[in-house]
Tab-separated table of N, CA and C and ligand atoms in Angstrom:
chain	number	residue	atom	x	y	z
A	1	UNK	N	-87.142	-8.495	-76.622
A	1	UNK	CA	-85.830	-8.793	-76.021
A	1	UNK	C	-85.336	-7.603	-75.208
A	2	UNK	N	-84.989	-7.942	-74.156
A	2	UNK	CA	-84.205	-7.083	-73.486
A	2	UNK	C	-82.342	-6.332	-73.834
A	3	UNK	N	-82.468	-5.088	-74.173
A	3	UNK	CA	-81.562	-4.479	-74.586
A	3	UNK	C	-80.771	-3.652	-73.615
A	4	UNK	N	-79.668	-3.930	-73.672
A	4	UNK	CA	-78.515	-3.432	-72.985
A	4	UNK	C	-79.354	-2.248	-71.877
A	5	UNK	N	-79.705	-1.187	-72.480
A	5	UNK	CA	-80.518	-0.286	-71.792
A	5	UNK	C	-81.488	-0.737	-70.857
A	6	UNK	N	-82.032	-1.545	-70.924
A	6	UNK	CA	-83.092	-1.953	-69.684
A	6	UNK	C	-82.265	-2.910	-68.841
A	7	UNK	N	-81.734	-4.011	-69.449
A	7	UNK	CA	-80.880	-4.406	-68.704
A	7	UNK	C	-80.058	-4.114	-67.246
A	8	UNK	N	-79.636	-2.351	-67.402
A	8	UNK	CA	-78.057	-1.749	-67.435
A	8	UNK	C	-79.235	-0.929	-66.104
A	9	UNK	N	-80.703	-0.486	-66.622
A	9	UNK	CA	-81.546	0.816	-65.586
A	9	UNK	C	-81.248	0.467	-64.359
A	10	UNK	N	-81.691	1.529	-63.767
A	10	UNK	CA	-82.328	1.526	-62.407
A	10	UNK	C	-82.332	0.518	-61.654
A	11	UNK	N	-82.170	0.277	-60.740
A	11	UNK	CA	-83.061	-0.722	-59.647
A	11	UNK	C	-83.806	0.346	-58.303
A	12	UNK	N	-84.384	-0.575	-58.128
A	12	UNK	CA	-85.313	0.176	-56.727
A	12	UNK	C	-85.681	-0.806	-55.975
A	13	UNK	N	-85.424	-0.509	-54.425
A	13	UNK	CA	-85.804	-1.831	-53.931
A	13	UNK	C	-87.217	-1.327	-52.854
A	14	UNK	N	-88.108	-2.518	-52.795
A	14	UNK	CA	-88.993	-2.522	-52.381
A	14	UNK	C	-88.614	-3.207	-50.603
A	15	UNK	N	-89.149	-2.922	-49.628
A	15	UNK	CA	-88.605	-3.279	-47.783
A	15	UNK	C	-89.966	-3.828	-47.496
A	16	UNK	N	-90.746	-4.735	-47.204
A	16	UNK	CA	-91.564	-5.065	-46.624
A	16	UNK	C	-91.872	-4.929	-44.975
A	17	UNK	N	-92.427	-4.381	-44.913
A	17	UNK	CA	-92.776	-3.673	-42.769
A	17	UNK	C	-93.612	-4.907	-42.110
A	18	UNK	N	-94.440	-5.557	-43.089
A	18	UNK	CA	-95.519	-6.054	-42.384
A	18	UNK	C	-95.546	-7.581	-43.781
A	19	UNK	N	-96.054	-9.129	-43.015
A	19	UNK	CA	-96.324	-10.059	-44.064
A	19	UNK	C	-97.732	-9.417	-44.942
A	20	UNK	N	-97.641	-10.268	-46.339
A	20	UNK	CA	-98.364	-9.963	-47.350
A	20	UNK	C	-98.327	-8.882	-48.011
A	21	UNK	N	-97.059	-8.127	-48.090
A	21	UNK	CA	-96.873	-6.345	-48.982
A	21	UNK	C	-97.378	-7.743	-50.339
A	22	UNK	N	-97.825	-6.656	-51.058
A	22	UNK	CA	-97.700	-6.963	-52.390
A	22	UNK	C	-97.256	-6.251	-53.506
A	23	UNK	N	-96.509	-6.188	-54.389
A	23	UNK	CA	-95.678	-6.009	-55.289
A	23	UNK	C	-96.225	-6.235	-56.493
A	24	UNK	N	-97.082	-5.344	-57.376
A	24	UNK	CA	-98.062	-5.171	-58.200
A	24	UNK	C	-97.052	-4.564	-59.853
A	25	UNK	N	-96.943	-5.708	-60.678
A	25	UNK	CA	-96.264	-5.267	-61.683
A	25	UNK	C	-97.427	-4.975	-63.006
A	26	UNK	N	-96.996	-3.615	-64.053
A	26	UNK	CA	-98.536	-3.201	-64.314
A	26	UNK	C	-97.505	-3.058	-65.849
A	27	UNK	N	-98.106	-3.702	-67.126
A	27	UNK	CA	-97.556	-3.402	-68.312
A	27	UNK	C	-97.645	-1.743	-69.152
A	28	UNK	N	-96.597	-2.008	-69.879
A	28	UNK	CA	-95.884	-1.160	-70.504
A	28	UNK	C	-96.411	-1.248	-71.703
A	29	UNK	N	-97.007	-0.399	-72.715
A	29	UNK	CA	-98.119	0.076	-73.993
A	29	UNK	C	-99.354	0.102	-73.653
A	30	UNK	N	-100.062	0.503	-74.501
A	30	UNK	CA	-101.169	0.800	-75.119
A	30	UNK	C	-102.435	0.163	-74.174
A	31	UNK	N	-102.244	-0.690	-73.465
A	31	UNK	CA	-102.986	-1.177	-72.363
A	31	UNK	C	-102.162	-1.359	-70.883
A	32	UNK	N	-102.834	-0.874	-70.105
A	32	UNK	CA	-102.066	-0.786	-68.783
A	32	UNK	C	-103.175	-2.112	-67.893
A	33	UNK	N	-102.040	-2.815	-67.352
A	33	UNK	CA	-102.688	-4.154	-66.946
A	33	UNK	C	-101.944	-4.793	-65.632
A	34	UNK	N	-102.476	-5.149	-65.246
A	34	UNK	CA	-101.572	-5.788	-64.344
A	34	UNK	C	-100.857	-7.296	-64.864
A	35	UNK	N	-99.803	-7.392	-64.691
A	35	UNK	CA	-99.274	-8.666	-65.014
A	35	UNK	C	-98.350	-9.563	-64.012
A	36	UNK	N	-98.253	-9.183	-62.945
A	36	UNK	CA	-97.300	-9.817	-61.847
A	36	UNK	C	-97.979	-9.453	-60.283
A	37	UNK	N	-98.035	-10.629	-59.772
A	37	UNK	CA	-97.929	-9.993	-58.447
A	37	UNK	C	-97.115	-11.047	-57.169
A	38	UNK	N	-96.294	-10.305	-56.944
A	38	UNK	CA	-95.064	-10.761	-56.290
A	38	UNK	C	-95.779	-10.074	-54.316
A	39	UNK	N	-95.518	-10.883	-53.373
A	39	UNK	CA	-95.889	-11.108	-52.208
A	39	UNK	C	-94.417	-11.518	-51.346
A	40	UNK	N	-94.315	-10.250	-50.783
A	40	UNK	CA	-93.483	-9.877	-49.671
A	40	UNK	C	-93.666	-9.967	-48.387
A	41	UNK	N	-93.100	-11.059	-47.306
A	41	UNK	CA	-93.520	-10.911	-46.080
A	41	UNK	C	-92.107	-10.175	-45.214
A	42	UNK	N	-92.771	-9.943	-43.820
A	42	UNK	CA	-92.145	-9.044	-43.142
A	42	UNK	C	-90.686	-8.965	-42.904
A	43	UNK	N	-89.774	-7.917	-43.375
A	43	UNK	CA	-88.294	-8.188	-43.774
A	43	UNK	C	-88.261	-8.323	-44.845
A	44	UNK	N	-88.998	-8.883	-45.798
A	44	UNK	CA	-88.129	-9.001	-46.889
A	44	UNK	C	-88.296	-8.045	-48.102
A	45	UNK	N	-87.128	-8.154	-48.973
A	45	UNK	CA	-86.300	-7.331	-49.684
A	45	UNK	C	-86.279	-7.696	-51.354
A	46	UNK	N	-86.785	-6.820	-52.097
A	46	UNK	CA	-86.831	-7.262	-52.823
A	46	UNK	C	-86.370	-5.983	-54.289
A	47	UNK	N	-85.041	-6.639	-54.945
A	47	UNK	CA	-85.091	-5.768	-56.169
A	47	UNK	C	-85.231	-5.935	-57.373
A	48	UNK	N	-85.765	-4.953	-57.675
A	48	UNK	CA	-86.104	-4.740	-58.721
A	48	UNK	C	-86.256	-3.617	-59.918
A	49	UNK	N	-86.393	-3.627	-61.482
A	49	UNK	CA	-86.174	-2.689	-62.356
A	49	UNK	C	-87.638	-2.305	-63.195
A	50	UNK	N	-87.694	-1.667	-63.881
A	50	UNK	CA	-88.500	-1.129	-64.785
A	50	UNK	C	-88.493	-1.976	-65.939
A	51	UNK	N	-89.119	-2.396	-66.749
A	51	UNK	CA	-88.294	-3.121	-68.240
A	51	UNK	C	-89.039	-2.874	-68.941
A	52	UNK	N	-88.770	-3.419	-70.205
A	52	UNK	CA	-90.238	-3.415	-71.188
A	52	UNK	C	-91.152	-4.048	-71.036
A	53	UNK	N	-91.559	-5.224	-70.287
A	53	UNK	CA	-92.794	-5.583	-69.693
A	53	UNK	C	-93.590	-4.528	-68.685
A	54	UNK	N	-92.794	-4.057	-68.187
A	54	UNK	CA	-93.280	-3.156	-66.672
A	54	UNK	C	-92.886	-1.708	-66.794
A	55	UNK	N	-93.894	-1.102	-66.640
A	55	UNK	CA	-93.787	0.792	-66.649
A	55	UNK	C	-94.467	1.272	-65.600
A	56	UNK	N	-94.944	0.570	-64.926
A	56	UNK	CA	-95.603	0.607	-63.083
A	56	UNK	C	-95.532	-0.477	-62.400
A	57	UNK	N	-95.951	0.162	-61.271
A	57	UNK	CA	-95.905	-0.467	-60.111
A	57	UNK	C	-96.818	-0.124	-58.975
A	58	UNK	N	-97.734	-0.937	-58.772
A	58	UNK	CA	-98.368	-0.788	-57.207
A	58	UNK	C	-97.861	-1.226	-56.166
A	59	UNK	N	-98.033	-0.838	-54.945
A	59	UNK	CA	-97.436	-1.556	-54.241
A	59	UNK	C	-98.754	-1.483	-52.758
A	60	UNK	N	-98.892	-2.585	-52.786
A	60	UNK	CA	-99.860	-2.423	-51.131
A	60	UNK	C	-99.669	-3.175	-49.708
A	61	UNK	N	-99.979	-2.564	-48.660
A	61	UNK	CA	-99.576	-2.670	-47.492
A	61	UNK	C	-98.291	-1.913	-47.509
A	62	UNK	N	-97.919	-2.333	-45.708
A	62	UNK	CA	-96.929	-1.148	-45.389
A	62	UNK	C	-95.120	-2.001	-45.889
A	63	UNK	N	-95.126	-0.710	-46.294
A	63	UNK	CA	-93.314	-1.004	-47.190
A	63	UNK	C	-92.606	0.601	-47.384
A	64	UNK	N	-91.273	0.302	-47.385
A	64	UNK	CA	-90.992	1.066	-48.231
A	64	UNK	C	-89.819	1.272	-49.147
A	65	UNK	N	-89.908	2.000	-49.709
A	65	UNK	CA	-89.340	2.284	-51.201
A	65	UNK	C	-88.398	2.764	-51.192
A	66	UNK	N	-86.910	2.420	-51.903
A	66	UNK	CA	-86.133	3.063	-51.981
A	66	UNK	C	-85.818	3.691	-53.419
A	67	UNK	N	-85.947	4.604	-53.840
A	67	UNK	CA	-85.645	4.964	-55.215
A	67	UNK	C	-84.700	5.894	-55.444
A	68	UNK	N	-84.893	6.601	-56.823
A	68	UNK	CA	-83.735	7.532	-56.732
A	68	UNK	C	-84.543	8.736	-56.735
A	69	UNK	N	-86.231	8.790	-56.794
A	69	UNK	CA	-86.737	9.967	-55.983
A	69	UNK	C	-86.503	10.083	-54.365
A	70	UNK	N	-86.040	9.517	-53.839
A	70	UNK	CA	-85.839	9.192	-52.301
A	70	UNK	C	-86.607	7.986	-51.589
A	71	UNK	N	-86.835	8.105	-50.555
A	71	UNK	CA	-87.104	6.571	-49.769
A	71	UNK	C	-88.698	7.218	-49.309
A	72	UNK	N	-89.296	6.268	-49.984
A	72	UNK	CA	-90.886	6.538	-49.800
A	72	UNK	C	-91.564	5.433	-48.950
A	73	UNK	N	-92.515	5.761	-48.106
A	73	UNK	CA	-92.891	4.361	-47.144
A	73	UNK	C	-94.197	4.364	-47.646
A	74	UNK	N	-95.063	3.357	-47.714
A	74	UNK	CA	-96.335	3.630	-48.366
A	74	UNK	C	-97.286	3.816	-47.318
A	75	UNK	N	-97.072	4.492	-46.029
A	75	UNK	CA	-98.515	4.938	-44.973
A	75	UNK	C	-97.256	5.311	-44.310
A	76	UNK	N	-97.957	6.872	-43.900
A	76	UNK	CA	-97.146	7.797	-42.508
A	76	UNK	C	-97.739	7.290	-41.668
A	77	UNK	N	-96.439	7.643	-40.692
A	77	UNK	CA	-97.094	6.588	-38.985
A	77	UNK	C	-97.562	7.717	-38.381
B	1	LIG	N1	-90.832	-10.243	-65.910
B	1	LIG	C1	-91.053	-8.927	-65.378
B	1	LIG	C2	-90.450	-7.894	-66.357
B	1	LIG	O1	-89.390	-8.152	-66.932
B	1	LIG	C3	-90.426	-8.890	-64.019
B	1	LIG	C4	-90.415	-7.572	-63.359
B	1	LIG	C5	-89.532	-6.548	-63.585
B	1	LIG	C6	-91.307	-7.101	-62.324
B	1	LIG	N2	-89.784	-5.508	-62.780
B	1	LIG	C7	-90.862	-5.783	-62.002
B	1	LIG	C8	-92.408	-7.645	-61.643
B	1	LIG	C9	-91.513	-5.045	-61.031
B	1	LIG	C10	-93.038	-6.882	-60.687
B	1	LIG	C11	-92.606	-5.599	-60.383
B	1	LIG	O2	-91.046	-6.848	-66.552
């Protein structure tokens, strides 16, 4: 169950540059796995948190990231 605390985290939003970003959600314990993959086309916007299902994230093709490490694009032009 989701508890106030995960609930309440972070968000970070993901910007799609180009169709087909993909949005790679990767589990949280003892096995690291992929479990989601969410598909972003060009423009779109998408947010999202950390939870107890999810403790990573891939992300491929060109996008970028807004976090609270700063705004990361995934390929320098
Ligand atoms: N059901 C997933 C979860 O609660 C949804 C999710 C949260 C997700 N954050 C994500 C999916 C980031 C992909 C990427 O963990």
């Amino acid at each position: 169950m989701a508890d106030t605390t995960t609930v309440l985290g972070e968000y970070f939003i993901i910007r799609a540059l180009e169709n087909g970003v993909q949005v790679i959600g990767m589990t949280r314990g003892s096995e690291t796995k992929f479990h989601h993959t969410e598909k972003l086309d060009r423009g779109e916007v998408m947010i999202a948190q950390f939870t107890e299902h999810t403790s990573a994230m891939k992300i491929r093709g060109r996008a970028i990231l807004y976090t609270k490490h700063g705004t990361i694009p995934t390929v320098e032009d």
